[in-house]
Structure formats: structure tokens, C-alpha cells
PDB file of C-alpha atoms in Angstrom:
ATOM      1  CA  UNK A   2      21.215   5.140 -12.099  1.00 51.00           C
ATOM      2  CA  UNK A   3      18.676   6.462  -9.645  1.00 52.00           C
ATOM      3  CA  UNK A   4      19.698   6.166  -5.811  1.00 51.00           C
ATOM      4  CA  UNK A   5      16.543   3.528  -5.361  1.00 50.00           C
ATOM      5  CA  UNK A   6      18.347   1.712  -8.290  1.00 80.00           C
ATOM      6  CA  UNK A   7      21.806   1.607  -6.500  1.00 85.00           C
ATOM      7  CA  UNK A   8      20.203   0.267  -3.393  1.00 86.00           C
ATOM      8  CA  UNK A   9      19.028  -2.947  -5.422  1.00 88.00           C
ATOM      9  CA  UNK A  10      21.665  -3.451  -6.592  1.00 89.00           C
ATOM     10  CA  UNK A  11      23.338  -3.482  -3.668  1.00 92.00           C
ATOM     11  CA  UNK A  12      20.940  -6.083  -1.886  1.00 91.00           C
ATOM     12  CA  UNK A  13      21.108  -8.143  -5.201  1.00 93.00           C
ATOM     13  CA  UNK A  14      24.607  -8.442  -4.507  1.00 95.00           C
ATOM     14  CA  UNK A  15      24.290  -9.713  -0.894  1.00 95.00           C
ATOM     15  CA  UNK A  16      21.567 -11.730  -1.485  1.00 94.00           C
ATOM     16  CA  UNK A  17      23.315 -13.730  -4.121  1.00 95.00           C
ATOM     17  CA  UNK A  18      27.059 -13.923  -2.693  1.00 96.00           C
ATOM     18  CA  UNK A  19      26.972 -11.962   0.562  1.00 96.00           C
ATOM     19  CA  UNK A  20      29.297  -9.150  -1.271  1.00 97.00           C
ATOM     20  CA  UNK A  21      29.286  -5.338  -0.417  1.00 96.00           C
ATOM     21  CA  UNK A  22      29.264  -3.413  -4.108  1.00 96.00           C
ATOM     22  CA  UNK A  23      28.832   0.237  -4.339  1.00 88.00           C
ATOM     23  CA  UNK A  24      28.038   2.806  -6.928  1.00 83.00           C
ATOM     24  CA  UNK A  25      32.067   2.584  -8.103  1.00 86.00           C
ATOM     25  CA  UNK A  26      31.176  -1.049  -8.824  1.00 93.00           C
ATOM     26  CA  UNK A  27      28.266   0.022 -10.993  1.00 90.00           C
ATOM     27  CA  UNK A  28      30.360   1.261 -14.301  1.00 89.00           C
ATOM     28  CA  UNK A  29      32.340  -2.208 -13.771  1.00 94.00           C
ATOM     29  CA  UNK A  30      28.677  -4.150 -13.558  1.00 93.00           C
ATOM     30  CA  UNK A  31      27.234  -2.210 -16.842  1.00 90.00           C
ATOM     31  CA  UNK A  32      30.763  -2.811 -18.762  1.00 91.00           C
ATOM     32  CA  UNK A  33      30.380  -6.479 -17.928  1.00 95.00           C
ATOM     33  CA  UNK A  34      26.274  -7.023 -18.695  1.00 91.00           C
ATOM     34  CA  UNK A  35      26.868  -5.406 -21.818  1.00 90.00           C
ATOM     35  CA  UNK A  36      29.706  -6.890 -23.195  1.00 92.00           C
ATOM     36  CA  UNK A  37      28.146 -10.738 -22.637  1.00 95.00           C
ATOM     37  CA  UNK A  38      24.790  -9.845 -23.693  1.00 93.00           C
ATOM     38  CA  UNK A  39      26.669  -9.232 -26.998  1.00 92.00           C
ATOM     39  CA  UNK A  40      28.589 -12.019 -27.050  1.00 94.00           C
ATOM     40  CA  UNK A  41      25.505 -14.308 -26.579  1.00 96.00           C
ATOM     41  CA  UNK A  42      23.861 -12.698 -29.174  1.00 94.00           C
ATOM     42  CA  UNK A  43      27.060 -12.635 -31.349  1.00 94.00           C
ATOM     43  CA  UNK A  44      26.716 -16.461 -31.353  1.00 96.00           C
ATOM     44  CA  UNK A  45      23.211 -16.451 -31.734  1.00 96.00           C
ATOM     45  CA  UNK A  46      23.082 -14.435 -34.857  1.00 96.00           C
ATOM     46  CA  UNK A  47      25.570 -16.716 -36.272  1.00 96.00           C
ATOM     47  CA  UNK A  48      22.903 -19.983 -35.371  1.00 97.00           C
ATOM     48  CA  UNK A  49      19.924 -17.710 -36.288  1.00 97.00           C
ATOM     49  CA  UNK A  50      22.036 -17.257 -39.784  1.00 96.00           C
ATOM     50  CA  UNK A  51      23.163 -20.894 -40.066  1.00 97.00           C
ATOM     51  CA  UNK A  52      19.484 -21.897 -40.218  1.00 96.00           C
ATOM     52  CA  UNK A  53      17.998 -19.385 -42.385  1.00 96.00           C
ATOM     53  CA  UNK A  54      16.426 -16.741 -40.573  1.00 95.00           C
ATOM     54  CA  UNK A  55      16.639 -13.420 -40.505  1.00 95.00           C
ATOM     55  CA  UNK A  56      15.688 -13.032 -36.561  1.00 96.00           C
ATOM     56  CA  UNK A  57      17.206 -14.417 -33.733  1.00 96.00           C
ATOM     57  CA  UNK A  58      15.242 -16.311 -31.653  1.00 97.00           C
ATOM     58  CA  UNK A  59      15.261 -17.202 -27.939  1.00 96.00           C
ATOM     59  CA  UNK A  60      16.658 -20.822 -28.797  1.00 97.00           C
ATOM     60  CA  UNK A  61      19.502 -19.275 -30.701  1.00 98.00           C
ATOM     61  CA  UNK A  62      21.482 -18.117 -27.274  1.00 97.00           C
ATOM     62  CA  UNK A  63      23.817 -20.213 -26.826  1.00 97.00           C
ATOM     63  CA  UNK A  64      22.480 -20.850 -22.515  1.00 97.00           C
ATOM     64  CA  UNK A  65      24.007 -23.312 -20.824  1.00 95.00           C
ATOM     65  CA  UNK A  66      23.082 -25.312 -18.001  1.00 96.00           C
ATOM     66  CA  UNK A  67      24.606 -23.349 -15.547  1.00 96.00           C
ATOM     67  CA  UNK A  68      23.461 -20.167 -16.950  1.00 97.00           C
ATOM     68  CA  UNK A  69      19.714 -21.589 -17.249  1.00 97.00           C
ATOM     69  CA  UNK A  70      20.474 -22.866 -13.545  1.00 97.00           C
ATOM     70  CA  UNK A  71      21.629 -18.767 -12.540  1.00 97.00           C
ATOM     71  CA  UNK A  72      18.861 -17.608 -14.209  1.00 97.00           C
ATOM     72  CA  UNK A  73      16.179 -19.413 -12.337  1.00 96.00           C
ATOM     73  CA  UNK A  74      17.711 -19.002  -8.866  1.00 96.00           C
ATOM     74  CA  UNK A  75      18.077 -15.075 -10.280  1.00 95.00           C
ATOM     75  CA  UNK A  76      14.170 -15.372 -10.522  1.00 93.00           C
ATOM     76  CA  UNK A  77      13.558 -16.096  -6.777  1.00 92.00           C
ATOM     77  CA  UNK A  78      16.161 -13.584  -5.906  1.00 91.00           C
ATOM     78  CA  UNK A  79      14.650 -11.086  -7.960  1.00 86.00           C
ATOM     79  CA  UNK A  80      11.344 -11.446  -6.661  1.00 83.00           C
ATOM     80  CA  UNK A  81      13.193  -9.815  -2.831  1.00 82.00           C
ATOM     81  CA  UNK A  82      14.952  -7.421  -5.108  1.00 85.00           C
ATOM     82  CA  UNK A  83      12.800  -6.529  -7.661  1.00 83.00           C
ATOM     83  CA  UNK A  84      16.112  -5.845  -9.493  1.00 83.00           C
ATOM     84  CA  UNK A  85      14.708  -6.812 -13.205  1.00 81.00           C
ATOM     85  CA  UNK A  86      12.988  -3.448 -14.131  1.00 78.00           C
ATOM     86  CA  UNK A  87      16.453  -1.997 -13.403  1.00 78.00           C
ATOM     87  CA  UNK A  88      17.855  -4.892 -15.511  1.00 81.00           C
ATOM     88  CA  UNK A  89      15.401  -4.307 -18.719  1.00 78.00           C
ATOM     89  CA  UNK A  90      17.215  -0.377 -18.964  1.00 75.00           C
ATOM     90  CA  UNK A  91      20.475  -2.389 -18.857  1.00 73.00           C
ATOM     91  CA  UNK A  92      18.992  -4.340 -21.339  1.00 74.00           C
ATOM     92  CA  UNK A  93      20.258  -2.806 -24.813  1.00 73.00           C
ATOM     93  CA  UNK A  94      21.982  -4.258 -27.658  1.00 68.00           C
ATOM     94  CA  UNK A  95      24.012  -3.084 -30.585  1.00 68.00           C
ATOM     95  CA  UNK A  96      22.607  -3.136 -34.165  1.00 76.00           C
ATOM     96  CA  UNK A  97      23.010  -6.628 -35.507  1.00 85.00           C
ATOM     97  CA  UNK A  98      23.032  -8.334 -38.432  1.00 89.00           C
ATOM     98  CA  UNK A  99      20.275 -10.309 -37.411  1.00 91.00           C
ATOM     99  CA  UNK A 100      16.820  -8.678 -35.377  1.00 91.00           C
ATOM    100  CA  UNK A 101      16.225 -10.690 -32.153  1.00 93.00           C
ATOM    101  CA  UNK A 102      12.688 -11.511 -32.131  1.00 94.00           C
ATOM    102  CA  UNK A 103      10.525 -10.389 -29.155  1.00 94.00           C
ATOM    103  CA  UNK A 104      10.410 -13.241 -27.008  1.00 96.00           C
ATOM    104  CA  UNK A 105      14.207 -12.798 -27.302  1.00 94.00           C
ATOM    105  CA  UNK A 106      14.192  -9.442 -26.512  1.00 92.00           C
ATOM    106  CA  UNK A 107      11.778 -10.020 -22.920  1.00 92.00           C
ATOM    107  CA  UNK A 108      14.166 -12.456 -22.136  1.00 94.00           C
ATOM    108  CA  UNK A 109      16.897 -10.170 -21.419  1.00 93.00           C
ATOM    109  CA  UNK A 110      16.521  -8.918 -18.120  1.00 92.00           C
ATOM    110  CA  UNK A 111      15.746 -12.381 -17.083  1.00 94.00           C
ATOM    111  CA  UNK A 112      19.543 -13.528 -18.614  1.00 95.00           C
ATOM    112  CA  UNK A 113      21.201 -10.105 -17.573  1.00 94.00           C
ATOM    113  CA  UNK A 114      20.204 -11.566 -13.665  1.00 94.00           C
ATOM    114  CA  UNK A 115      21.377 -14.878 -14.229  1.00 96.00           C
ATOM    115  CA  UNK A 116      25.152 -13.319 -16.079  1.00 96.00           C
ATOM    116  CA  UNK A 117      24.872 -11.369 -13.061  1.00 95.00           C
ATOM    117  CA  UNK A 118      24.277 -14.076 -10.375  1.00 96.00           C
ATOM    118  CA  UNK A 119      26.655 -16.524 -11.936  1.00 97.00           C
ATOM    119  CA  UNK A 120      29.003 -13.194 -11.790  1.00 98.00           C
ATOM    120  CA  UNK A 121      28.264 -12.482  -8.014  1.00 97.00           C
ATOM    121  CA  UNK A 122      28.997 -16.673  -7.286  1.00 97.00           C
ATOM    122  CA  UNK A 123      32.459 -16.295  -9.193  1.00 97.00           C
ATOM    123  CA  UNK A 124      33.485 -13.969  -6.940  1.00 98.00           C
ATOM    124  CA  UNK A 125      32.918 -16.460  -3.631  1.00 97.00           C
ATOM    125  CA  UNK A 126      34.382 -19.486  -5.914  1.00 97.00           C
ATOM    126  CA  UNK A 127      37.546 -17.267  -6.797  1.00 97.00           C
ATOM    127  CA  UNK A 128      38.278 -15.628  -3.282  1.00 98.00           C
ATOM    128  CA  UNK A 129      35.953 -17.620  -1.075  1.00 97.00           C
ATOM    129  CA  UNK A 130      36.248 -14.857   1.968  1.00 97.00           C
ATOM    130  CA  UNK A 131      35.841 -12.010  -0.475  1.00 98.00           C
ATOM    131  CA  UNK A 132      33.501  -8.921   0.938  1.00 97.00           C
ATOM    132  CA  UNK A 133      33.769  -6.142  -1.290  1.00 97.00           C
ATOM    133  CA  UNK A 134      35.189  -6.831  -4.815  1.00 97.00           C
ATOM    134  CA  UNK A 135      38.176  -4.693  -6.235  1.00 96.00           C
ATOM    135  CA  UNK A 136      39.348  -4.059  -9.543  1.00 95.00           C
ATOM    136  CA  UNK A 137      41.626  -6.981  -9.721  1.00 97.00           C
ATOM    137  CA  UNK A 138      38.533  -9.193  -8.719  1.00 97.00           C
ATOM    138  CA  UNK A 139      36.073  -7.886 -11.223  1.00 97.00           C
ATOM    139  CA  UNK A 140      38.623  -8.147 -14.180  1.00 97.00           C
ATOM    140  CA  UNK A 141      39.470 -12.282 -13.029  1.00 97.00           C
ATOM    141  CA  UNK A 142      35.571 -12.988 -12.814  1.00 97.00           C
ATOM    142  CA  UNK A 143      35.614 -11.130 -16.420  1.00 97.00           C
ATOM    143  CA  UNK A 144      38.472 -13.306 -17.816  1.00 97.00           C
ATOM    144  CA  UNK A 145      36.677 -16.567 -16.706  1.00 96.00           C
ATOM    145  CA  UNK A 146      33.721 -15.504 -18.751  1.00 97.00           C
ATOM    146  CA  UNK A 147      35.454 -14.002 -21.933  1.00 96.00           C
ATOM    147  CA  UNK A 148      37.147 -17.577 -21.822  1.00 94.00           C
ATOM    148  CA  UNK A 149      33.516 -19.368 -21.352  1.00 91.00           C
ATOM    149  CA  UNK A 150      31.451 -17.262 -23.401  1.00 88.00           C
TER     150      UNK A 150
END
């Protein structure tokens, strides 16, 4: 990730919780975006599948409110960021059983910022006077979401 990139992601993060990430954080970050992006579309191959089609479409995520909620406020963020074009490299999936359609596919940056909002607000709602996340943080914010989604 480009120096430029760091940077945004840096303000993303104090824009949306008032937490100080660096670069260190970044591998942590990528691990975590990736890993739920597959688990959403885990689920949705298995709806996609369940009603006949071969493609996953946006419908078939499984979003909740609150994650529709994160993603909207992630839209307004992002547009003092500009963090989705660094979001739509993040953006990869493995090969699935199921091809996401591509309406699915441009929607990924857009759920990538609200995972990663919703991630940046569990922090504050975990250790309320939390400044600059450790290791221990990052892996309870993790657990809460393995358990969720």
C-alpha cells in the first residue's frame, strides 16, 4: 500500500472512531476485510444456490441493518477520505462456487467501508477511551464479528 494510501487510511480511522492506526495495523485491517467479505459471500452463495442461480446477486448478502446503517454513514465519510478506490484493490474474493454478478461485485468497496466503520465503532463500544488499537483489541473486535457474521 502506497504512502498516499496509508494516510487514508489513517484519517478514515479518526474520522469514524477518533483512533490512531498505523501501517502495523494495516496487515491486521486486510486480514479482517478479507476474511468477512468471504464470509458474506459464503452465505450468499448458499441463498444464490438455494434459489437456483448460478450467480450471486447483490440481494444474496446476507446485510443487516446495522451493516446497511455503516455502510451509508461509510458513504459520507468516504466522500472526506476518498478511501473507496483504496477499498476496490482490497476488494478481491476467492473462487466460488457461485460467480457474483456485477452489481455485486461494485458493491464491494461500498460494504468493505461499512465492515470497516462498524469495525472502527467496535473498538469505542469495547474500550470506550481506546486511542490506538493493539493486538488484543483487533482480535476482540474480530471475535464479535466471527460470532455475528
Amino acid at each position: 500500500m502506497t504512502v498516499m494510501s496509508i494516510a487514508r487510511f489513517e484519517r478514515f480511522f479518526r474520522a469514524a472512531a477518533e483512533l490512531d492506526v498505523d501501517k502495523n495495523d494495516l496487515k491486521r485491517y486486510s486480514d479482517f476485510v478479507d476474511a468477512k467479505l468471504y464470509d458474506l459471500l459464503t452465505v450468499a452463495q448458499a441463498t444464490a444456490k438455494a434459489n437456483g442461480r448460478d450467480i450471486i446477486r447483490t440481494c444474496d448478502l446476507p446485510i443487516t441493518k446495522g451493516l446497511q446503517e455503516s455502510i451509508h454513514h461509510f458513504q459520507k465519510i468516504n466522500q472526506e477520505v476518498e478511501l473507496k478506490p483504496i477499498l476496490e484493490q482490497l476488494a478481491t474474493h476467492p473462487a466460488l462456487d457461485r460467480t457474483p454478478d456485477e452489481e455485486t461485485e461494485a458493491a464491494y468497496p461500498d460494504i468493505i467501508g461499512g465492515l470497516s466503520l462498524a469495525l472502527a465503532q467496535s473498538f469505542k463500544i469495547l474500550h470506550p477511551d481506546l486511542k490506538n488499537p493493539q493486538t488484543q483489541h483487533w482480535d476482540e473486535a474480530r471475535a464479535v464479528f466471527d460470532l455475528l457474521l
